Tab-separated table of C-alpha atoms in Angstrom:
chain	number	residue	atom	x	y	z
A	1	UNK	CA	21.263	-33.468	-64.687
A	2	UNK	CA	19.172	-31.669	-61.963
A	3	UNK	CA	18.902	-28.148	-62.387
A	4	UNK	CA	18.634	-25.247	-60.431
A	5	UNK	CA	16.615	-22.888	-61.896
A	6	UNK	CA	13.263	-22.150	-60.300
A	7	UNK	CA	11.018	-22.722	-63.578
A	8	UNK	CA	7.642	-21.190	-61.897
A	9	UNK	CA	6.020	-18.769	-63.305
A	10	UNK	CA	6.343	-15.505	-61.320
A	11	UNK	CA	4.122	-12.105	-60.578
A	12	UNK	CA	4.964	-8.727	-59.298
A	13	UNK	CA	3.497	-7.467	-56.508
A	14	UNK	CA	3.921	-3.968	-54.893
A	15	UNK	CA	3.937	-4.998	-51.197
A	16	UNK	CA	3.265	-7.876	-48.800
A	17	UNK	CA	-0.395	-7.034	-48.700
A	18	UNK	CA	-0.574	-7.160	-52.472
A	19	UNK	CA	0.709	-10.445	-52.403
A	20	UNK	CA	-1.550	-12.095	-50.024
A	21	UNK	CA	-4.696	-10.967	-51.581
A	22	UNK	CA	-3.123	-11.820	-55.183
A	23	UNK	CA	-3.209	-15.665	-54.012
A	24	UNK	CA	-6.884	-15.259	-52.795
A	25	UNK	CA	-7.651	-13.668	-56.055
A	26	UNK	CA	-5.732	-16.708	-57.871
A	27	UNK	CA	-7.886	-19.093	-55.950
A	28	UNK	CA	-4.283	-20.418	-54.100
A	29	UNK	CA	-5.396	-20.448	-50.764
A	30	UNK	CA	-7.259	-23.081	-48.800
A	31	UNK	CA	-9.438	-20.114	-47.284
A	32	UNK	CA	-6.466	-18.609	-44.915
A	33	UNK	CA	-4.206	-16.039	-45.830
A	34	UNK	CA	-0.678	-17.956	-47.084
A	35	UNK	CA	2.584	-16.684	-47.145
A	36	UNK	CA	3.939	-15.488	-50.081
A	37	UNK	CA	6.210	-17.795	-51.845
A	38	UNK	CA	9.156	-15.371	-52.640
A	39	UNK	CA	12.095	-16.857	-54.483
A	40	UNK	CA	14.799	-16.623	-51.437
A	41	UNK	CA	12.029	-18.486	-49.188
A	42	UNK	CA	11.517	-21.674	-51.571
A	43	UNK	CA	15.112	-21.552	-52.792
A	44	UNK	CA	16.158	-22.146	-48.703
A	45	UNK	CA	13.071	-24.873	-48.152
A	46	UNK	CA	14.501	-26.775	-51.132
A	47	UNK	CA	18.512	-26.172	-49.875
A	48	UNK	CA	17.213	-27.329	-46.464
A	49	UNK	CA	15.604	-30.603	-47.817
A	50	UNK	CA	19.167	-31.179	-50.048
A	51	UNK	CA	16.499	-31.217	-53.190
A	52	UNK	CA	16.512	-30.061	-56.388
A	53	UNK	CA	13.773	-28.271	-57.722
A	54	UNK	CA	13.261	-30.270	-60.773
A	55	UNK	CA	13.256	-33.284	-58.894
A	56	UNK	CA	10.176	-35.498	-59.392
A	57	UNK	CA	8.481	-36.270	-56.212
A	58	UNK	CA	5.286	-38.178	-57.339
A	59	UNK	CA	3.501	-38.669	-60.465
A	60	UNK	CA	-0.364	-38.614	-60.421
A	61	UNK	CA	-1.467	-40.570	-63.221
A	62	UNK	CA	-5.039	-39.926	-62.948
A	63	UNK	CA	-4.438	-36.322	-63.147
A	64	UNK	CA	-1.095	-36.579	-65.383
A	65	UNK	CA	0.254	-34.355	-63.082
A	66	UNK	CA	3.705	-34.599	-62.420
A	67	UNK	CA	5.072	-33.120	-58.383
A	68	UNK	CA	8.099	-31.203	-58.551
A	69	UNK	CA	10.628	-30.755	-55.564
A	70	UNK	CA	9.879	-26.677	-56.446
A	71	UNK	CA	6.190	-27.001	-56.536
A	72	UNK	CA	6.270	-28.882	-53.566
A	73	UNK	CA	8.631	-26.093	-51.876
A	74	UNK	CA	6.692	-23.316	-52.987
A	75	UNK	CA	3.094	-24.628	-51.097
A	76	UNK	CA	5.210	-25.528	-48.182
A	77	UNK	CA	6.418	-22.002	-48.056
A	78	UNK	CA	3.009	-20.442	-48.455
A	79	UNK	CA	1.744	-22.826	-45.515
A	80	UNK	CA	4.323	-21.271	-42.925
A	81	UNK	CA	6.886	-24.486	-42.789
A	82	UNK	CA	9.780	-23.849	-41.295
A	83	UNK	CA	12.485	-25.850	-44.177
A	84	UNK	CA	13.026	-28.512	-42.533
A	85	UNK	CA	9.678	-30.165	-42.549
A	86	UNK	CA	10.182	-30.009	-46.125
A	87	UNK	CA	11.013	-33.684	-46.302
A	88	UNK	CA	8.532	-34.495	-43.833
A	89	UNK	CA	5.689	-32.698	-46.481
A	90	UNK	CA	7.647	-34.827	-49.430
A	91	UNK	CA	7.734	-38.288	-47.830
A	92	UNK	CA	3.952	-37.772	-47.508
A	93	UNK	CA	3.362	-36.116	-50.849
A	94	UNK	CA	4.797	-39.334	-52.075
A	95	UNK	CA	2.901	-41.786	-50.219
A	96	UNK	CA	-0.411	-39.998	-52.042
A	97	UNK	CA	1.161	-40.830	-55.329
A	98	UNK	CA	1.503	-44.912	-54.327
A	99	UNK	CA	-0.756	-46.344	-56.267
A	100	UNK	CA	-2.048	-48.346	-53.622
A	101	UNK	CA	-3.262	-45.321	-51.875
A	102	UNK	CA	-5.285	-44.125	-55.074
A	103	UNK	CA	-5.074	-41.004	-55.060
A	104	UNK	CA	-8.348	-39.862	-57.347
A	105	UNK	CA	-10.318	-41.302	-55.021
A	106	UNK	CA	-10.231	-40.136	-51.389
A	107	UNK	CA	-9.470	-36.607	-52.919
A	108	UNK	CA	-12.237	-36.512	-55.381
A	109	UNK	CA	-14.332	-38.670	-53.569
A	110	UNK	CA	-18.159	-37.356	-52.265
A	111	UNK	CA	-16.398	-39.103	-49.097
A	112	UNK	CA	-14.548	-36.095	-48.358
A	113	UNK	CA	-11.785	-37.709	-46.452
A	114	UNK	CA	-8.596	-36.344	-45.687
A	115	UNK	CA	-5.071	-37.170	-45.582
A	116	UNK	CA	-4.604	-38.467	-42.019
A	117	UNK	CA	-0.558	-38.179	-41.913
A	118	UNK	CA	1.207	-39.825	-38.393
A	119	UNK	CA	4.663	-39.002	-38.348
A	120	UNK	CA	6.680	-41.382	-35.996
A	121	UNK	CA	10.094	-41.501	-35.281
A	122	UNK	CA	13.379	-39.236	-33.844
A	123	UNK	CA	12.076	-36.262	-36.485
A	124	UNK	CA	8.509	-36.479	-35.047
A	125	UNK	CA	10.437	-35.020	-31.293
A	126	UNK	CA	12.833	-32.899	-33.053
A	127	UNK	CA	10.982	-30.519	-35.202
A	128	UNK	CA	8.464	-30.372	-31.992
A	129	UNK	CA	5.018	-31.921	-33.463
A	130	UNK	CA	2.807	-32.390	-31.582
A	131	UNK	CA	1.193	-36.145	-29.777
A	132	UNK	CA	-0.288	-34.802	-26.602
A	133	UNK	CA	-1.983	-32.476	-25.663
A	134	UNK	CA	-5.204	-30.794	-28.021
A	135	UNK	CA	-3.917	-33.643	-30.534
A	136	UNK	CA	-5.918	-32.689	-33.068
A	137	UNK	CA	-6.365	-28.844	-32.175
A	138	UNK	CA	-4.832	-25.936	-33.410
A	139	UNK	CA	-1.244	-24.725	-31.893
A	140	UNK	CA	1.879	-26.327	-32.750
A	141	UNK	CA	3.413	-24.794	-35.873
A	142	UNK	CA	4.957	-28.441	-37.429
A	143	UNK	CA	0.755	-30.211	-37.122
A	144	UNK	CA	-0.971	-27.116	-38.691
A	145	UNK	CA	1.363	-26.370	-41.704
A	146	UNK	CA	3.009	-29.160	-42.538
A	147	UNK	CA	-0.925	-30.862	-43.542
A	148	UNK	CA	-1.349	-27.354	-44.350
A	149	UNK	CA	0.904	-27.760	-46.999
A	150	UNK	CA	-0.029	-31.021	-48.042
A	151	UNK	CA	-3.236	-29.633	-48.923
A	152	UNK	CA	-2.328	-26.775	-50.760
A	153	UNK	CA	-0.167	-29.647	-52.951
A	154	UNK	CA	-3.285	-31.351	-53.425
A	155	UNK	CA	-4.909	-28.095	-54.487
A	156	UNK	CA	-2.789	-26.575	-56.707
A	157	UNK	CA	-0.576	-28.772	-58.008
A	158	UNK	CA	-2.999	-32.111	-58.495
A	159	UNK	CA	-5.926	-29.783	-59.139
A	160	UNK	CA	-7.790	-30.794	-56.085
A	161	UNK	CA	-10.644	-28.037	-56.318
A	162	UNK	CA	-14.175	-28.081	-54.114
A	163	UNK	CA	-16.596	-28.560	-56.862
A	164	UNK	CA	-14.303	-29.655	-59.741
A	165	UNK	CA	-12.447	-32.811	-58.661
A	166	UNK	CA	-12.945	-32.508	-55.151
A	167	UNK	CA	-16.454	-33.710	-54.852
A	168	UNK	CA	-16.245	-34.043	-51.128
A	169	UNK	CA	-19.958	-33.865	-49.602
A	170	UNK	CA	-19.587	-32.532	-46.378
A	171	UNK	CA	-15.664	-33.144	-46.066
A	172	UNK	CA	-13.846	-32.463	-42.447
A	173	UNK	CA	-11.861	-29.960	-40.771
A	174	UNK	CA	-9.392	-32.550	-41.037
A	175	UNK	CA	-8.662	-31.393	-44.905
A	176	UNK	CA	-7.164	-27.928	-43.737
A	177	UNK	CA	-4.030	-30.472	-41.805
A	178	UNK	CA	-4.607	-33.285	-40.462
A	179	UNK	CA	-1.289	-34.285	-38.500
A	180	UNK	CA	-0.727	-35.907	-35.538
A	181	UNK	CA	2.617	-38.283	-34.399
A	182	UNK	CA	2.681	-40.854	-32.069
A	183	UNK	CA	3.775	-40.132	-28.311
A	184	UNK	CA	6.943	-42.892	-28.248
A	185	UNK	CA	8.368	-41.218	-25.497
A	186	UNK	CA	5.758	-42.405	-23.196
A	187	UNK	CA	4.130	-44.951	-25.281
A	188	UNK	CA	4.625	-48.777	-24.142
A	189	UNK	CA	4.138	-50.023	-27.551
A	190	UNK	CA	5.968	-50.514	-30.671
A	191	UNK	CA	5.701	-47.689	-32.285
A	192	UNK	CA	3.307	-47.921	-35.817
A	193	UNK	CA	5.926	-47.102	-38.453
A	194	UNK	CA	7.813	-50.013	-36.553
A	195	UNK	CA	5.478	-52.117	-36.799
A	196	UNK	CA	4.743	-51.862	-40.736
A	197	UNK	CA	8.615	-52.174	-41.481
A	198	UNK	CA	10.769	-49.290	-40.479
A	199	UNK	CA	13.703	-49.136	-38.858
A	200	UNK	CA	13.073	-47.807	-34.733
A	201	UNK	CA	15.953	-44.958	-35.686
A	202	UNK	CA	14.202	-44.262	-38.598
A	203	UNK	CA	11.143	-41.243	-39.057
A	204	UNK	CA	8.278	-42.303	-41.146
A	205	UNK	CA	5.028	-40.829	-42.498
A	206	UNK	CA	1.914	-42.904	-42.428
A	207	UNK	CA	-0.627	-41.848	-44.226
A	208	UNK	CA	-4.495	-42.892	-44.400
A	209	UNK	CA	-7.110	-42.088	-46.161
A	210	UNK	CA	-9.368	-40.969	-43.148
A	211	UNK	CA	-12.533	-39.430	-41.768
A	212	UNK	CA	-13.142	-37.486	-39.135
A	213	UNK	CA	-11.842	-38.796	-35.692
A	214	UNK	CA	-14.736	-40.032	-33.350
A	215	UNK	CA	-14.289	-39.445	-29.743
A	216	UNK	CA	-14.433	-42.503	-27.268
A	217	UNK	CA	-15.406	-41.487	-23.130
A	218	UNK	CA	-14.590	-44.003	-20.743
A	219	UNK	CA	-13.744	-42.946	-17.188
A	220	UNK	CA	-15.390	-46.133	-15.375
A	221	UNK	CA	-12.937	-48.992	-16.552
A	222	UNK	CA	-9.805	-49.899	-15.096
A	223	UNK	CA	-9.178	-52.699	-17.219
A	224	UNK	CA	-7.894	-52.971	-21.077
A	225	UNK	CA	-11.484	-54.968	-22.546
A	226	UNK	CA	-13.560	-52.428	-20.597
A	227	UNK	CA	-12.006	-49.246	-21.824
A	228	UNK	CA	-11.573	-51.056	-25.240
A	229	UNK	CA	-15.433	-52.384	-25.143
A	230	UNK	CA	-15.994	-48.744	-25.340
A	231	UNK	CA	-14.723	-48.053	-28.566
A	232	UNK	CA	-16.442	-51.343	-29.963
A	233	UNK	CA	-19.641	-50.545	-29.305
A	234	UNK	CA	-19.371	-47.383	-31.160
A	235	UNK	CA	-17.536	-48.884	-33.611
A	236	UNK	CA	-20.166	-51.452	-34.324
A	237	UNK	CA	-22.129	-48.867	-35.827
A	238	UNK	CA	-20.390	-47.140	-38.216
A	239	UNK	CA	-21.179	-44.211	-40.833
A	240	UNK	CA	-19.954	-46.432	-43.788
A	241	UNK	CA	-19.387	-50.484	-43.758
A	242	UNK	CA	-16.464	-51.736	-45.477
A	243	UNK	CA	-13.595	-49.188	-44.861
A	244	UNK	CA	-10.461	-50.730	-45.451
A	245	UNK	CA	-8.920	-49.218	-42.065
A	246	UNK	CA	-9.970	-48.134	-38.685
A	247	UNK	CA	-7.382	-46.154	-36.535
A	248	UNK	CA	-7.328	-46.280	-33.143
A	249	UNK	CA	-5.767	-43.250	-31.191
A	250	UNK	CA	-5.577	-44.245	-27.216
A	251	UNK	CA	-4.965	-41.420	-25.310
A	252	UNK	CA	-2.780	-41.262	-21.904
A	253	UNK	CA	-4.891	-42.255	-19.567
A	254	UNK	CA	-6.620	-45.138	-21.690
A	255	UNK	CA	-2.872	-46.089	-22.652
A	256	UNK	CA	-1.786	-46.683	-19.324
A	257	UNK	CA	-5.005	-48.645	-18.021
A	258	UNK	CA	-5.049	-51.103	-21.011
A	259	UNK	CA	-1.272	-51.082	-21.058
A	260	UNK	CA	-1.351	-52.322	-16.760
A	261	UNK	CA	-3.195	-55.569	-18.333
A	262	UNK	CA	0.053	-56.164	-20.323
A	263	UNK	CA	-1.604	-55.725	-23.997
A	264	UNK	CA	0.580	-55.103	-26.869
A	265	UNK	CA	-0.886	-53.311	-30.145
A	266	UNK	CA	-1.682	-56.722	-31.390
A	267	UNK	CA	-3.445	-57.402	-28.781
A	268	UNK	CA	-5.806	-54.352	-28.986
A	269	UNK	CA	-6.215	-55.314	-32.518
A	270	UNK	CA	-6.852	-58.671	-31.958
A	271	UNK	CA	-9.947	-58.005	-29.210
A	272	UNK	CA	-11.093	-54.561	-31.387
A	273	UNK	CA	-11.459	-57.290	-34.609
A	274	UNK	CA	-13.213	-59.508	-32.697
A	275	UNK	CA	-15.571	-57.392	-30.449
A	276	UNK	CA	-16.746	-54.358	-32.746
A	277	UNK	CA	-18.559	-56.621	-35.664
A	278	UNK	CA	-21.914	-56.448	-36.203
A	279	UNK	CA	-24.886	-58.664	-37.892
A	280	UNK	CA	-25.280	-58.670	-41.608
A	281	UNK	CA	-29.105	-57.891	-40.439
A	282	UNK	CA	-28.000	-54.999	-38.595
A	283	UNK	CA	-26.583	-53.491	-41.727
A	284	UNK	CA	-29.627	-54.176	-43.998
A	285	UNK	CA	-32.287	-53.008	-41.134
A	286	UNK	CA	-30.491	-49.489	-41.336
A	287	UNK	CA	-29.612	-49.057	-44.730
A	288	UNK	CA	-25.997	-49.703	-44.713
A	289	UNK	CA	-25.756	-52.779	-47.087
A	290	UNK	CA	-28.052	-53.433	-49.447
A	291	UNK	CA	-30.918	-56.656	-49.931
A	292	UNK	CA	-33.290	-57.820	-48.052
A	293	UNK	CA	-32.844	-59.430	-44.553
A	294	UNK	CA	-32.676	-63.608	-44.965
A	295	UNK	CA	-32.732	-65.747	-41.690
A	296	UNK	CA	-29.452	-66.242	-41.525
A	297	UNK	CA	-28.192	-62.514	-41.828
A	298	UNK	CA	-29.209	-62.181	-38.138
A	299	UNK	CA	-26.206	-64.330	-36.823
A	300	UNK	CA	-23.666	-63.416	-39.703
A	301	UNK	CA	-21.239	-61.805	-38.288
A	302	UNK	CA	-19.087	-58.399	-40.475
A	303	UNK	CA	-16.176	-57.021	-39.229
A	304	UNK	CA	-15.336	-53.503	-39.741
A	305	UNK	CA	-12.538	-54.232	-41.398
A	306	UNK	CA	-11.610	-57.347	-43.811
A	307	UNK	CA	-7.831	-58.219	-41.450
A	308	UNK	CA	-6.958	-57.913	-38.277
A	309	UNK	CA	-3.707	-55.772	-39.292
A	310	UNK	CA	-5.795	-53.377	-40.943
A	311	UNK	CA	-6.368	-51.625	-37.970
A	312	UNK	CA	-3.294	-49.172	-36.773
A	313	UNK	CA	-3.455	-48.486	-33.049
A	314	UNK	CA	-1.358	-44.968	-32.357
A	315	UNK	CA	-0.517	-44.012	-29.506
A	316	UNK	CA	-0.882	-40.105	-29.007
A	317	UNK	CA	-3.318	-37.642	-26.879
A	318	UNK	CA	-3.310	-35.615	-23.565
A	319	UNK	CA	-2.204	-37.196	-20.768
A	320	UNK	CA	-5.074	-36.288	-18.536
A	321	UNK	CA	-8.392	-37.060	-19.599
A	322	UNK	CA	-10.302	-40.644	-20.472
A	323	UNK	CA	-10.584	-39.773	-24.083
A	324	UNK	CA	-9.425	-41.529	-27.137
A	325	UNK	CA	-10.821	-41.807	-30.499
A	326	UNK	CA	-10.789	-43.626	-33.360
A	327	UNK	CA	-10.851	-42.993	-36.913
A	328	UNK	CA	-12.872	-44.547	-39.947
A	329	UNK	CA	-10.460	-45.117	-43.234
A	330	UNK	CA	-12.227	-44.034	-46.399
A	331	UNK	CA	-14.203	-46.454	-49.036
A	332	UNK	CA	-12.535	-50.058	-49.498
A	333	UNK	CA	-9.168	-51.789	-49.857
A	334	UNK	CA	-9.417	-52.242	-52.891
A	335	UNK	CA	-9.683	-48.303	-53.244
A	336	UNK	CA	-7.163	-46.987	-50.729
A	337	UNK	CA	-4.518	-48.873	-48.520
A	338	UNK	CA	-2.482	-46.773	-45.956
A	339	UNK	CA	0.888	-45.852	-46.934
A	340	UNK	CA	4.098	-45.362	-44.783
A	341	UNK	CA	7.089	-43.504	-46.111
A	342	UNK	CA	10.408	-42.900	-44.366
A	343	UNK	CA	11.544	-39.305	-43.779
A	344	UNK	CA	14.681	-38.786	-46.270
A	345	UNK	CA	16.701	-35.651	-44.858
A	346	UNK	CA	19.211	-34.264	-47.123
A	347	UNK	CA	18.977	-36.315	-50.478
A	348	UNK	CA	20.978	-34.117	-52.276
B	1	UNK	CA	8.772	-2.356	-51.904
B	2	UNK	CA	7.719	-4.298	-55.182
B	3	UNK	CA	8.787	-8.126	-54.976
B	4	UNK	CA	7.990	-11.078	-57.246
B	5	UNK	CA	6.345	-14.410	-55.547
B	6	UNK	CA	6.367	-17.587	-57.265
B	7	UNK	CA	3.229	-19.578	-59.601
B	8	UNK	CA	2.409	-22.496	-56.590
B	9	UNK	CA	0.531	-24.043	-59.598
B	10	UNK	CA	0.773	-26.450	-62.504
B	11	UNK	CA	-0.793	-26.981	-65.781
B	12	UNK	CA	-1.791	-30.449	-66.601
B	13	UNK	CA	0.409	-32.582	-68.797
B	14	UNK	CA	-1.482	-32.272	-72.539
B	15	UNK	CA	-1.622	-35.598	-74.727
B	16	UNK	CA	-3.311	-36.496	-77.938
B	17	UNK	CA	-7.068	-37.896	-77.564
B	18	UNK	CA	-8.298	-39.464	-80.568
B	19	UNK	CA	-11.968	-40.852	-80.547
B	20	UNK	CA	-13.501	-43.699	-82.535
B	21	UNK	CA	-16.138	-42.341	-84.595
B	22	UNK	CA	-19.504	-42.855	-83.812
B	23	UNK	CA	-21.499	-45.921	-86.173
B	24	UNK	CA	-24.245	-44.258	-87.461
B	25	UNK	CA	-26.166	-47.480	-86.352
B	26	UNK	CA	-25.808	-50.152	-83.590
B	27	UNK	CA	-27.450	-52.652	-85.823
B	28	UNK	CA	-25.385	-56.117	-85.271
B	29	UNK	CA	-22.699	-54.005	-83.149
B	30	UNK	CA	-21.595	-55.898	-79.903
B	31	UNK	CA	-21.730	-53.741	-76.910
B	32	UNK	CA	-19.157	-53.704	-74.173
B	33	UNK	CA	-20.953	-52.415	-70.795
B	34	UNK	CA	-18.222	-51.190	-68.275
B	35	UNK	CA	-19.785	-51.026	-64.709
B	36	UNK	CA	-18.331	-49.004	-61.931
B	37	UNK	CA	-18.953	-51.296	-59.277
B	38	UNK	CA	-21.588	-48.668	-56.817
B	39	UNK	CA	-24.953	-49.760	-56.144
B	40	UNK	CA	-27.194	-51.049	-58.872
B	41	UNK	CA	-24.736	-49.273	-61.193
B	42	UNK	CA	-25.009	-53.066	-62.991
B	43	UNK	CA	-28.553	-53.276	-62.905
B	44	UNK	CA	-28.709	-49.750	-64.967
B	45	UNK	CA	-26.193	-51.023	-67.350
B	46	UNK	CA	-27.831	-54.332	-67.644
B	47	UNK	CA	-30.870	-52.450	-68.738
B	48	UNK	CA	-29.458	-50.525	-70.971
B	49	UNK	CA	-27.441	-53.074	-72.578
B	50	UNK	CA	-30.649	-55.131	-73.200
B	51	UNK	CA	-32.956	-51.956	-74.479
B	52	UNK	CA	-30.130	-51.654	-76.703
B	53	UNK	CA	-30.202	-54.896	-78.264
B	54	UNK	CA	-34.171	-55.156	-78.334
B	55	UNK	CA	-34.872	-51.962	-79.550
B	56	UNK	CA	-31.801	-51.054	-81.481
B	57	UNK	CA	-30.746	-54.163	-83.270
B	58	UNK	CA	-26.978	-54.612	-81.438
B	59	UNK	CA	-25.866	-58.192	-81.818
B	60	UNK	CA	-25.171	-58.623	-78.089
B	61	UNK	CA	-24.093	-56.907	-74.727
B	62	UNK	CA	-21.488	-57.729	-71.986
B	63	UNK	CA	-20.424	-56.399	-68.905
B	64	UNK	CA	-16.815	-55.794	-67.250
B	65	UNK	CA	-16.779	-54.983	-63.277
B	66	UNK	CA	-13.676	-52.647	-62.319
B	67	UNK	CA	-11.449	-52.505	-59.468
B	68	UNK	CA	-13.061	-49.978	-58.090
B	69	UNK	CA	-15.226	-47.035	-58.514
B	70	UNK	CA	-12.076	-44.613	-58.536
B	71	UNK	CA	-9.811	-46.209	-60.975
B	72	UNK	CA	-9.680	-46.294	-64.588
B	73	UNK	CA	-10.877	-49.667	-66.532
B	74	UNK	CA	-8.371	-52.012	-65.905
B	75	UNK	CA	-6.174	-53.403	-68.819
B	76	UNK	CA	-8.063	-56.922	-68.929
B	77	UNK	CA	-10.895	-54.929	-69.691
B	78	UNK	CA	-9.135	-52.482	-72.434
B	79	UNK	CA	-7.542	-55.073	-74.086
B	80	UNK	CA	-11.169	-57.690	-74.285
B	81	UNK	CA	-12.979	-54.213	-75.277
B	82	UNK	CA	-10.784	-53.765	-77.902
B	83	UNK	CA	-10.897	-57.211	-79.354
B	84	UNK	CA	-14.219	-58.062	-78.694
B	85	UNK	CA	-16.711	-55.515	-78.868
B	86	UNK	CA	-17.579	-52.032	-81.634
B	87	UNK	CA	-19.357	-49.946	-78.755
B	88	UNK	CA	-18.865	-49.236	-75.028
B	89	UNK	CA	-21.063	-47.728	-72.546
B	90	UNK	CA	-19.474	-46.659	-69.270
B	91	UNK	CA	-20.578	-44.319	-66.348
B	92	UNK	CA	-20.841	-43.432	-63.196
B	93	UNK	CA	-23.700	-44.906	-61.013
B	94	UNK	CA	-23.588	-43.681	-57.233
């Protein structure tokens, strides 16, 4: 039976200040001063999310680390969620413990990626994150805590620690929170966690194992190839070869001109597949595959990713502006796959 | 005013670890080479699986590819290890 006892571990402080520096001192923060997780607080993120705080969220098997509702509740509370993105910081906290997502790699990985987490659906509007505007910038509460938070689970719960078994290189900013959700309200597509088997009424998380995004400029095109040649030619030349996803984030203005030719997401996959692969030569010459070049490398063709569906196209940026970007998925498929989880609200 | 805050973190799950003692020798051992799947990672083992035979008597050598670089050894490969070889040699190559 679940129980309702808060099991942590707790430690007296004298005042607020105390506090704060007494999670720097315990290594708890991710460089930013947290909030301190007070009993009351976590108690009223896990009453808000209907969860127990024994409740197993996800079991890491690399790390044989077990996620607890409470552990999960705590970090959230320390990030500055408001409770009820609580089960918006679960449903991806689970989708890092699907196996298919491997979660010892992109977290230990010299990589460095980062949890790329869309949110999609009615939740995404009603608890206000954000898909316009500064996307990826700093300034709505819901974006910079709730990855926040999902970070701080990584860190102190599945012991993902710079220079113990997070290995990252040169990581990204994206590993403070990296949280963006699609703009359905003025998107003419169907919406991603639609289109990898939710329910339109339902919220999902998707989350990717991702690099930093790459901006894409095109103000000369009016039509959906030109803008969309754009991102293939930078595409074509990418850090890594072999990624098991790209995402593609088209912002407003880029939405509406390839959206005027009448292309769906599949078609922007379709003509991104097709148009951003480059030689097997090209590869070898700069040190991205390995071998020497043979004849016929110089008309094999490599796509940036191994299926067409293995790109997700999101719609979400400012509305002014002809900027999009796109984002590089982390190692192989056989490493990481993207995960999408729907948003469960009060599972008690 | 003095307040208590709650531990955010965990300790890892503890289980038993029991290692196979080391042979004193590898004299007519067979040698199970577990490659990683990075870059030349099975050209290293390769090597070493062969200096080990020439220069250290062991019967033979063979090589298992994983999944992946950030997995564990499969079962196939746990399971054939077990049953068909005394030694392995595993690593990282990057």
């Amino acid at each position: 039976m679940a129980t309702t006892v808060l099991a942590s571990a707790r430690h007296k402080v004298d005042d607020l200040g105390q506090a704060i520096e007494l999670c720097y001192e315990r290594g708890w923060t991710d460089g930013l001063p947290v909030i301190p997780p007070t009993e009351v607080a976590v108690r009223g993120m896990l009453d808000a999310a209907g969860l127990a705080p024994d409740q197993q969220i996800t079991n890491i098997t690399n790390r044989q680390v077990v996620v607890t509702a409470e552990k999960v509740a705590i970090n959230a509370v320390m990030a500055g969620c408001r409770p009820e993105y609580l089960p918006v910081v679960v449903a991806a906290v689970e989708a890092l413990g699907d196996p298919i997502y491997g979660y010892h790699g992109p977290a230990t990985s010299t990589g460095g990626a980062a949890p790329l987490i869309i949110v999609n659906g009615p939740l995404a509007r009603t608890l206000d994150f954000n898909s316009g505007d500064n996307l990826f910038g700093p300034g709505w509460r819901a974006n910079a805590t709730v990855g926040r938070a999902v970070r701080l689970v990584m860190r102190n719960v599945i012991g993902t620690l710079p220079g113990k078994l997070d290995r990252g290189t040169v990581g990204h900013p994206g590993r403070y929170s990296y949280v963006i959700a699609e703009n359905e309200t003025e998107s003419p597509w169907t919406p991603l966690h639609v289109e990898r088997g939710c329910q339109p009424g339902q919220s999902a998380v998707t989350v990717m194992a991702a690099m930093a995004p790459h901006q894409v400029y095109n103000q000369l095109s009016n039509t959906a190839a030109g803008v969309l040649d754009t991102f293939c030619d930078t595409m074509k030349n990418p850090g890594m070869v072999g990624q098991p996803h790209y995402c593609l984030v088209i912002a407003g203005e880029h939405m509406r001109t390839i959206a005027a030719d009448n292309w769906t997401k599949a078609d922007i996959r379709n003509y991104v597949f097709e148009h951003s692969k480059n030689t097997v030569a090209h590869f070898k010459r700069t040190s991205r595959m390995p071998g020497t070049i043979k004849p016929e490398d110089e008309t094999a063709m490599r796509p940036i990713v191994s299926r067409v569906e293995d790109i997700l196209v999101v719609a979400a940026g400012g509305r002014a502006g002809t900027f999009s970007c796109y984002i590089p998925g982390w190692a192989s498929r056989t490493a990481s796959t993207a995960v999408t989880r729907v948003i469960k609200e009060g599972r008690a | 005013m003095a307040f208590e805050i709650l531990d955010p973190t965990v300790e890892p799950r503890k289980q038993p670890l029991t290692y196979v003692a080391r042979p004193d020798s590898l004299k007519g051992k067979r040698i199970g080479l577990v490659e990683n799947t990075k870059y030349n990672s099975d050209r290293l083992l390769q090597k070493i699986g062969a200096i080990l035979v020439s220069e250290y008597g062991a019967a033979d050598a063979k090589m298992w590819r994983k999944h992946n670089a950030s997995v564990p050894a499969h079962d196939e490969i746990i399971d054939e290890a077990r049953r068909g070889v005394d030694v392995v040699v595993a690593g990282v190559g990057d």
